[in-house]
mmCIF file with all atom_site columns, C-alpha atoms in Angstrom:
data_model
loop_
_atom_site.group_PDB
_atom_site.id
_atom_site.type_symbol
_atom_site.label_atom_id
_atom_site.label_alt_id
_atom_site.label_comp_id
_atom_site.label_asym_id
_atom_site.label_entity_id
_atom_site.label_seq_id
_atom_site.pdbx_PDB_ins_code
_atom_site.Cartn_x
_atom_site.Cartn_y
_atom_site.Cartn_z
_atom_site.occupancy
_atom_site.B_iso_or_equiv
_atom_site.pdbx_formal_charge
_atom_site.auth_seq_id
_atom_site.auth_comp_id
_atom_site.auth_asym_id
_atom_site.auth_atom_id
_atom_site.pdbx_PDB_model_num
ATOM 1   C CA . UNK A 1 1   ? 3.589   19.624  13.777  1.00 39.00 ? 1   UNK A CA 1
ATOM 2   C CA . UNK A 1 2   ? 1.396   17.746  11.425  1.00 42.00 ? 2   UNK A CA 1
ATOM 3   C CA . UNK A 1 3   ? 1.443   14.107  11.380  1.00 46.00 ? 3   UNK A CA 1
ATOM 4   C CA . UNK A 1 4   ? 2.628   13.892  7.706   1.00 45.00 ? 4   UNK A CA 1
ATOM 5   C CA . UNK A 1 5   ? 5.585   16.376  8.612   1.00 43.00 ? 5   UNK A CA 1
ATOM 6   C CA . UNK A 1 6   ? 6.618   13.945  11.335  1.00 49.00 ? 6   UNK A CA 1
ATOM 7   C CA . UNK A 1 7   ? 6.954   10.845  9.093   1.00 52.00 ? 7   UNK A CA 1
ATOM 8   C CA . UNK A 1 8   ? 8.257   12.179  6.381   1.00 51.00 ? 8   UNK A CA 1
ATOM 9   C CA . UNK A 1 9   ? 11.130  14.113  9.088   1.00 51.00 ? 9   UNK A CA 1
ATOM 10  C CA . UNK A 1 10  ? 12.318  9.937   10.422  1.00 54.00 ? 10  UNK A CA 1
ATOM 11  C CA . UNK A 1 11  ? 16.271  9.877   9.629   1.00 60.00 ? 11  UNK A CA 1
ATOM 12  C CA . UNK A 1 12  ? 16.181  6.606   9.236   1.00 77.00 ? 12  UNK A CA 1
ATOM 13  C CA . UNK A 1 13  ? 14.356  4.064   7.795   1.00 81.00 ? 13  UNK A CA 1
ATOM 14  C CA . UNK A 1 14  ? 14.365  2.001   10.731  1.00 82.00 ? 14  UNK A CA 1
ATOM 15  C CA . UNK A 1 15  ? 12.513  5.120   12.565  1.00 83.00 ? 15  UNK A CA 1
ATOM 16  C CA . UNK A 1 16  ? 9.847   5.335   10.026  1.00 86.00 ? 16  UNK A CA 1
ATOM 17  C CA . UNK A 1 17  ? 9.325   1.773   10.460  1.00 87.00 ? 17  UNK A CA 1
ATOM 18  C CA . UNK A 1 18  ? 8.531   2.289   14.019  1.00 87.00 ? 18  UNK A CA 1
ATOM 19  C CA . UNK A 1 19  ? 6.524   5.581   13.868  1.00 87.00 ? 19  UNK A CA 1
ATOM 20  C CA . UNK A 1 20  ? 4.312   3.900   10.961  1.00 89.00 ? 20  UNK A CA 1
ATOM 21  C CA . UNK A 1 21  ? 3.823   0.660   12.961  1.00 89.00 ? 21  UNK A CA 1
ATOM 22  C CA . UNK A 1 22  ? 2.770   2.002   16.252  1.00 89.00 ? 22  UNK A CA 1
ATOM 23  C CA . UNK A 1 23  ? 0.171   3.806   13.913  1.00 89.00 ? 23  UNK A CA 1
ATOM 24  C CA . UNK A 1 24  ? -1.311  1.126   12.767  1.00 90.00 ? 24  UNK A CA 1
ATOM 25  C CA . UNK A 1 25  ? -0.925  -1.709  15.869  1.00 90.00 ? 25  UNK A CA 1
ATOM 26  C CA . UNK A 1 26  ? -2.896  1.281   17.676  1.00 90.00 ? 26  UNK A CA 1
ATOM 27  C CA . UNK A 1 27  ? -5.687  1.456   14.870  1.00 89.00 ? 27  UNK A CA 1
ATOM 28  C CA . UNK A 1 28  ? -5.941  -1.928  14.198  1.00 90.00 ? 28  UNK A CA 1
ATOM 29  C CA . UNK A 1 29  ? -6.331  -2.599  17.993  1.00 91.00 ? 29  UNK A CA 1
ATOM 30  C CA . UNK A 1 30  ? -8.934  0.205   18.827  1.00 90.00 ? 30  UNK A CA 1
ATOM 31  C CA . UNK A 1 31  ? -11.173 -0.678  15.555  1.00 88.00 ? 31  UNK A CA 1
ATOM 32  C CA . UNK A 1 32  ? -11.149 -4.166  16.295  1.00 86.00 ? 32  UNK A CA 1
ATOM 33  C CA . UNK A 1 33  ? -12.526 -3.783  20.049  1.00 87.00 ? 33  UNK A CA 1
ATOM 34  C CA . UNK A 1 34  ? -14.964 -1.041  18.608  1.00 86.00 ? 34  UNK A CA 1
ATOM 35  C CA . UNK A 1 35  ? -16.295 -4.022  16.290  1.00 85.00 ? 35  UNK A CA 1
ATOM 36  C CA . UNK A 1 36  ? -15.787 -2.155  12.873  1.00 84.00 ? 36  UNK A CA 1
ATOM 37  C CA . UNK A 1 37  ? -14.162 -5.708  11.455  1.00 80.00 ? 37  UNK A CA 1
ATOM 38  C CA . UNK A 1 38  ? -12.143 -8.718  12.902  1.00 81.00 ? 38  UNK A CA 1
ATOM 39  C CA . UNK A 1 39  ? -9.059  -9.628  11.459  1.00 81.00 ? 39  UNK A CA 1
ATOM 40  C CA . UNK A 1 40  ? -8.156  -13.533 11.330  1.00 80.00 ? 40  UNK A CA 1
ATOM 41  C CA . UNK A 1 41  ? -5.536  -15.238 13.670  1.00 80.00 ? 41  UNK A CA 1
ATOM 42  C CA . UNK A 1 42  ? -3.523  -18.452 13.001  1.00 77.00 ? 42  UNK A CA 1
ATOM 43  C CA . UNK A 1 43  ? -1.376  -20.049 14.989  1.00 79.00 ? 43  UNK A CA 1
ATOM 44  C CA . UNK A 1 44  ? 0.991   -20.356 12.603  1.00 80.00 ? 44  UNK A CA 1
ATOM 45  C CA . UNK A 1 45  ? 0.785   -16.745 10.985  1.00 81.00 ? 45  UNK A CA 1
ATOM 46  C CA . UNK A 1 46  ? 3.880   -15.138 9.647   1.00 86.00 ? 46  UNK A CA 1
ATOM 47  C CA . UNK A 1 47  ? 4.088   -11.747 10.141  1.00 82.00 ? 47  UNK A CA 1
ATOM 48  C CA . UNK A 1 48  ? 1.001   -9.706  11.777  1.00 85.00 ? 48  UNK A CA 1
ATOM 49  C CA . UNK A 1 49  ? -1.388  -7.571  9.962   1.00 88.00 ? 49  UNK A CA 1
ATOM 50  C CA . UNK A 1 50  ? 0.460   -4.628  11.488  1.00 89.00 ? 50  UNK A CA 1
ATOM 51  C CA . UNK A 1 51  ? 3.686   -5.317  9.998   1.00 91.00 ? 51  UNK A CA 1
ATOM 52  C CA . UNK A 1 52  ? 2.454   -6.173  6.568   1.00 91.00 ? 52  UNK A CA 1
ATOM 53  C CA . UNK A 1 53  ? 0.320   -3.203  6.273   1.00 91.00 ? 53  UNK A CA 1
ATOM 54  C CA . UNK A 1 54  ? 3.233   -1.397  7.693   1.00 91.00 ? 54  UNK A CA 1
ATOM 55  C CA . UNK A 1 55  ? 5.899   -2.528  4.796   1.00 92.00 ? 55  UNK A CA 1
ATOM 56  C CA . UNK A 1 56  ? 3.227   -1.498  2.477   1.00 91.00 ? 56  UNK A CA 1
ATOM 57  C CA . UNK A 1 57  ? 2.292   1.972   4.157   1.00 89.00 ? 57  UNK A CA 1
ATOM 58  C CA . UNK A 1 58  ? 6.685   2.682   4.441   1.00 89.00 ? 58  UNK A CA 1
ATOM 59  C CA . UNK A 1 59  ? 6.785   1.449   0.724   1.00 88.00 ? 59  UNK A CA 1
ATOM 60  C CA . UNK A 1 60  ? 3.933   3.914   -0.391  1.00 85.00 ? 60  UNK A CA 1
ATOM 61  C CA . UNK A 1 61  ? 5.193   7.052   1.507   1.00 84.00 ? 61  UNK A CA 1
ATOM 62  C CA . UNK A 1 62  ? 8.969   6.303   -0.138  1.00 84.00 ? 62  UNK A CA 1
ATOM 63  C CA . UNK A 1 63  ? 7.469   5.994   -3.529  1.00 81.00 ? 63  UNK A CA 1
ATOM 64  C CA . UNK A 1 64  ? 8.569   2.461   -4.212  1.00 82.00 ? 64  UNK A CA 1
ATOM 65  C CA . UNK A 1 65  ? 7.093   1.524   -7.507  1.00 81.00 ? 65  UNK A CA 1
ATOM 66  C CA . UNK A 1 66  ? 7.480   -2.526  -7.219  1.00 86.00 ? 66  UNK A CA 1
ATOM 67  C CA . UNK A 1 67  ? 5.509   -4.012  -4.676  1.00 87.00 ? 67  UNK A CA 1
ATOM 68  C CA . UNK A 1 68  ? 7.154   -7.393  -4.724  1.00 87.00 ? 68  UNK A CA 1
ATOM 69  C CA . UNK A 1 69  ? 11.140  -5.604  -5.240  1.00 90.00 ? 69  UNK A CA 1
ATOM 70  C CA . UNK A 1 70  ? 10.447  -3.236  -2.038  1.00 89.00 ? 70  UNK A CA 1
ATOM 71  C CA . UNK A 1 71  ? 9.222   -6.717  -0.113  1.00 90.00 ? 71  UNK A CA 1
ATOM 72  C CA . UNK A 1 72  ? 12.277  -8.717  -1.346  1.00 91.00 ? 72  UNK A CA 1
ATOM 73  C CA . UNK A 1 73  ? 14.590  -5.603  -0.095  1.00 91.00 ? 73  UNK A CA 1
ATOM 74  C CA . UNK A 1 74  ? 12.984  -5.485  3.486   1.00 89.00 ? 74  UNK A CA 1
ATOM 75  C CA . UNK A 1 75  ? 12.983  -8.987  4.268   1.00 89.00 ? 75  UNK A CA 1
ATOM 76  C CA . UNK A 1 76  ? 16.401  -9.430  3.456   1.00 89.00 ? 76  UNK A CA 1
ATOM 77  C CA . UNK A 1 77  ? 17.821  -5.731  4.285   1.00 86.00 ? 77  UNK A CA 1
ATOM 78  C CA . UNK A 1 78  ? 15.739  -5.082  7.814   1.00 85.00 ? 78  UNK A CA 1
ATOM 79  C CA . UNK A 1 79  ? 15.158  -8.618  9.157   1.00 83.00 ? 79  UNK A CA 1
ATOM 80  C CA . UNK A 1 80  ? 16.114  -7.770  12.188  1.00 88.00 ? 80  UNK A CA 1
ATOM 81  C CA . UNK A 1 81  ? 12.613  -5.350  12.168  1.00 86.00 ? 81  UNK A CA 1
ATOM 82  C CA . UNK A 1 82  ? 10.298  -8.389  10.512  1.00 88.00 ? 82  UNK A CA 1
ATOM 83  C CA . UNK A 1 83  ? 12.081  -11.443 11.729  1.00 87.00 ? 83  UNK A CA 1
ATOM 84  C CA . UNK A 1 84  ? 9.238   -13.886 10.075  1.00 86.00 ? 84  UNK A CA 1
ATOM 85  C CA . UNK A 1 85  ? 7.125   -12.873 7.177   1.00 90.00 ? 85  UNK A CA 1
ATOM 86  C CA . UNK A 1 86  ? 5.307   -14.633 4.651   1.00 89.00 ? 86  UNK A CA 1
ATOM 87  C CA . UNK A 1 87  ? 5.812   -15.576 1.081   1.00 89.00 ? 87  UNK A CA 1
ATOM 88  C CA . UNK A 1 88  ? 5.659   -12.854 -1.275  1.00 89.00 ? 88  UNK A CA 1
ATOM 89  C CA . UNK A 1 89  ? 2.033   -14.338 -2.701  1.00 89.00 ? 89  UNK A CA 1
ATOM 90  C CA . UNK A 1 90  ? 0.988   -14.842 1.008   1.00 89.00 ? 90  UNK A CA 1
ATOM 91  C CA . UNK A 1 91  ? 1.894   -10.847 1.173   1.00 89.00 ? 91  UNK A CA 1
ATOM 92  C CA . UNK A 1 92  ? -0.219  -9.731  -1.991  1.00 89.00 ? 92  UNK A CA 1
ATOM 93  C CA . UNK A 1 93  ? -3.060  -12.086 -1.157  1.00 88.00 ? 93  UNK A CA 1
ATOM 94  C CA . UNK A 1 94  ? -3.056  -10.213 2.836   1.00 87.00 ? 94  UNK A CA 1
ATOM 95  C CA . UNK A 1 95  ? -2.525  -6.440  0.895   1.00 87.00 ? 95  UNK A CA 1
ATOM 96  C CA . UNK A 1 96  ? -5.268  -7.419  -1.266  1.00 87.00 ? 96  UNK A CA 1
ATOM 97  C CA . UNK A 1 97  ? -7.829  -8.499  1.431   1.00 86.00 ? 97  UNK A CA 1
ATOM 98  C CA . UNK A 1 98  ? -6.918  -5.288  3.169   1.00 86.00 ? 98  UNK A CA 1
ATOM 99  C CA . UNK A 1 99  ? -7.651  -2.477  0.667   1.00 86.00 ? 99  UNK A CA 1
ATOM 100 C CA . UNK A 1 100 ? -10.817 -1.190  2.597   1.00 85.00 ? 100 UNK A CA 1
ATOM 101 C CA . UNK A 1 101 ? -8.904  -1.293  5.891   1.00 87.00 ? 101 UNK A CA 1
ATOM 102 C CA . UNK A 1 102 ? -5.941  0.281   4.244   1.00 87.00 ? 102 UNK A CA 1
ATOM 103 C CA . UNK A 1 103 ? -7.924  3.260   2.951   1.00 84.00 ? 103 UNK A CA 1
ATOM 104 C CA . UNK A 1 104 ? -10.061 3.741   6.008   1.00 84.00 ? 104 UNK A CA 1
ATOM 105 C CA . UNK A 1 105 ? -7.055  3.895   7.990   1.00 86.00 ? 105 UNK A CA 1
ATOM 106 C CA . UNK A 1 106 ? -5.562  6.315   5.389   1.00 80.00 ? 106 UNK A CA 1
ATOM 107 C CA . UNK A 1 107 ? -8.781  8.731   5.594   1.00 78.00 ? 107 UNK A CA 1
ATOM 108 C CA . UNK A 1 108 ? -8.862  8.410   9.650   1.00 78.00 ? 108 UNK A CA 1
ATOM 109 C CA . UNK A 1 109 ? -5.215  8.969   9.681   1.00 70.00 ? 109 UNK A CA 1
ATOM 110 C CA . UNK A 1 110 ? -5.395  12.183  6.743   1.00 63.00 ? 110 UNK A CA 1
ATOM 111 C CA . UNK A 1 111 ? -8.525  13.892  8.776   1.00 58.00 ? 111 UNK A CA 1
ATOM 112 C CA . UNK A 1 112 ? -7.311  17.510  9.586   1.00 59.00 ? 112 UNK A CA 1
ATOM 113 C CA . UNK A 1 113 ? -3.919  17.182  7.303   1.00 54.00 ? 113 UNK A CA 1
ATOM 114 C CA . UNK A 1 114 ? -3.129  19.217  4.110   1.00 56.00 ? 114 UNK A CA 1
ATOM 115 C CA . UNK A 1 115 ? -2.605  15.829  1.632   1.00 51.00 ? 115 UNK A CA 1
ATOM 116 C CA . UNK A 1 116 ? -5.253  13.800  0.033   1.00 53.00 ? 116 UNK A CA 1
ATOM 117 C CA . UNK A 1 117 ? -5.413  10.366  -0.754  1.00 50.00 ? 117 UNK A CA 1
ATOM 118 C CA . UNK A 1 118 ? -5.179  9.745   -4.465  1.00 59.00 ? 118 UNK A CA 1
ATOM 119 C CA . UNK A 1 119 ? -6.072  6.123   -6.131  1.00 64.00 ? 119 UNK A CA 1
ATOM 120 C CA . UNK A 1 120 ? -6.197  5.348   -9.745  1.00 69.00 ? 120 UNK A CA 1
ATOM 121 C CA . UNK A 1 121 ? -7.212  2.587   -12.244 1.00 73.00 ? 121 UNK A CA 1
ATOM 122 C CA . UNK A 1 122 ? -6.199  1.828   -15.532 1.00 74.00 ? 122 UNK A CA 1
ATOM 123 C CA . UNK A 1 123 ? -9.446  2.372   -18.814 1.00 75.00 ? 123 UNK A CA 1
ATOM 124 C CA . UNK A 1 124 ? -7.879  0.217   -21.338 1.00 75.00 ? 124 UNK A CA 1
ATOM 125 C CA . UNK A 1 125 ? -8.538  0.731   -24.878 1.00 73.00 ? 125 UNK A CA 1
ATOM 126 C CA . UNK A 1 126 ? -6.504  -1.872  -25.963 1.00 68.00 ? 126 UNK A CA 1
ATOM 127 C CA . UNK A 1 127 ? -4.984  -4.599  -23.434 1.00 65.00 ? 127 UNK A CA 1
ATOM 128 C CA . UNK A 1 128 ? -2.719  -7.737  -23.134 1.00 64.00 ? 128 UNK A CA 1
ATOM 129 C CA . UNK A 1 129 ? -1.162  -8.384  -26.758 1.00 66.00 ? 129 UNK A CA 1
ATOM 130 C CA . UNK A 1 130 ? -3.125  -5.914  -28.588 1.00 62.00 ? 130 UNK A CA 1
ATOM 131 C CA . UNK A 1 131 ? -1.911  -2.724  -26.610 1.00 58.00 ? 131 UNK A CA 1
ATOM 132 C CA . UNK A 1 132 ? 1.095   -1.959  -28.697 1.00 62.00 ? 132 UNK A CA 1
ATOM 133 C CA . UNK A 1 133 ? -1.026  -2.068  -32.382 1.00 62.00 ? 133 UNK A CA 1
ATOM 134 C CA . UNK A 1 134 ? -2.579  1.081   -33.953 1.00 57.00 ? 134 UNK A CA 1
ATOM 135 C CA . UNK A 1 135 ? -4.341  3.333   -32.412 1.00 58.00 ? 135 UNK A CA 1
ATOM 136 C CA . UNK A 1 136 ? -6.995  5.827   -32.953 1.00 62.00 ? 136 UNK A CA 1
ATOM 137 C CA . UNK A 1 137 ? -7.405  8.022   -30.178 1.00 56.00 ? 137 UNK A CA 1
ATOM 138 C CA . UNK A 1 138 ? -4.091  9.816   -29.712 1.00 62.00 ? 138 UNK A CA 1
ATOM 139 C CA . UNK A 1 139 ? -4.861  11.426  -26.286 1.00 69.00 ? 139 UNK A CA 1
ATOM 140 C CA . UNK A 1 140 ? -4.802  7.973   -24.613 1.00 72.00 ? 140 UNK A CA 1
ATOM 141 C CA . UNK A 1 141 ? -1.002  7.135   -23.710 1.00 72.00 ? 141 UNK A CA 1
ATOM 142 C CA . UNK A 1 142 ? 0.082   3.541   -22.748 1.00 72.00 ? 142 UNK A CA 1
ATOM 143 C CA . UNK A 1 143 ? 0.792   2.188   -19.193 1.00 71.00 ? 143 UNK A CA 1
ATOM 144 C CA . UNK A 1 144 ? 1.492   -0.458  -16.763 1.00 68.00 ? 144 UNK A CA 1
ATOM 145 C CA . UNK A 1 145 ? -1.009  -2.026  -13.807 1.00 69.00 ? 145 UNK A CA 1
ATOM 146 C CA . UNK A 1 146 ? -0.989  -4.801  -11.917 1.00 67.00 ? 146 UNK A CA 1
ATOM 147 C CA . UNK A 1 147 ? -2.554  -6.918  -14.823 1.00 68.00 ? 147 UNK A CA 1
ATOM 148 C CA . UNK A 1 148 ? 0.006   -5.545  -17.414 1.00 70.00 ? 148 UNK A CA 1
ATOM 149 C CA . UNK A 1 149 ? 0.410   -3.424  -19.991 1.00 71.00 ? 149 UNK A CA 1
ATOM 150 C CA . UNK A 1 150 ? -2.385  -1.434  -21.774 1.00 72.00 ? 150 UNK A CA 1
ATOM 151 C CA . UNK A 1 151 ? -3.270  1.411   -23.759 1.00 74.00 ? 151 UNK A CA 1
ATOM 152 C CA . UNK A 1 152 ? -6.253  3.880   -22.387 1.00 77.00 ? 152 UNK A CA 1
ATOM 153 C CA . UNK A 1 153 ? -6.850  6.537   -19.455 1.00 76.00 ? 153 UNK A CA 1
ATOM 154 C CA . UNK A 1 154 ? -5.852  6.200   -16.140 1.00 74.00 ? 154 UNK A CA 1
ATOM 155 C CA . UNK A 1 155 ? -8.596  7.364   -13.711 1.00 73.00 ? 155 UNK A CA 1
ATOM 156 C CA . UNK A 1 156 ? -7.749  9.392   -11.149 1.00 66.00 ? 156 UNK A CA 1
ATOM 157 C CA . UNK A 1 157 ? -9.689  9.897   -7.689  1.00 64.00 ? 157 UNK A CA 1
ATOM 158 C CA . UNK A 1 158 ? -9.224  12.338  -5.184  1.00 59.00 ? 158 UNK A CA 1
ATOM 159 C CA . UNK A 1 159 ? -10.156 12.557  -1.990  1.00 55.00 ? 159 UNK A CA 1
ATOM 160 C CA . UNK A 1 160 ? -9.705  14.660  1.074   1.00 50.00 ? 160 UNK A CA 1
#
């Protein structure tokens, strides 16, 4: 059984919560004592990097198009799982500063699996205000990223 057939055959949520998070405790463990980064501890520090990337890794494989909804609805619906996280800005600000760990824990974790891991960006034409006014290029469609609304292409990369 591949890995990707095991999480995606959990029951429950709560199960995929688990199988995802021993994942990445155990990565984030063995790559910090092999010295390939060092993530930052506070005393005070709600929720670990484990669990965040976790709610973000559970939220990805379940398709969850709102990054700030699919927080909301975890720390109020599975508390009992994540008993202290952050602020929802204290949660995009952690996602953000751990992209490259994120995708070299997806690549590491994808080696020897049938998917691929697929990013995109957003090539605006037309952006902010101006992205609903006339437009010249009719194979470019409209769409929605994290800094809003635009009209362009939507770069797709694929890797295996």
């Amino acid at each position: 059984m591949t890995s990707t057939t095991h999480l995606h055959g959990q029951s429950t949520l709560s199960e995929l919560f688990t199988v995802v998070y021993v994942l990445v405790d155990d990565y984030l463990k063995a790559s910090e004592r092999a010295g390939h980064f060092k993530l930052p501890r506070a005393v005070n520090q709600k929720g670990s990097y484990a669990e965040l990337m976790t709610i973000a890794l559970v939220g990805e494989l379940r398709s969850q198009t709102h990054v700030g909804d699919w927080f909301d609805f975890i720390k109020v619906e599975h508390s009992r799982l994540f008993p202290i996280l952050p602020y929802r800005t204290r949660y995009y600000r952690v996602l953000k500063n751990l992209e490259r760990i994120m995708a070299d824990f997806a690549l590491r974790f994808s080696h020897g699996d049938t998917f691929h891991v697929i990013d995109s960006q957003p090539l605006p034409i037309y952006q902010g205000n101006r992205w609903q006014r006339l437009r010249k290029m009719t194979e470019a469609t409209s769409g929605h990223c994290p800094s809003g609304w635009f009209y362009g292409f939507r770069l797709h990369a694929v890797t295996d």
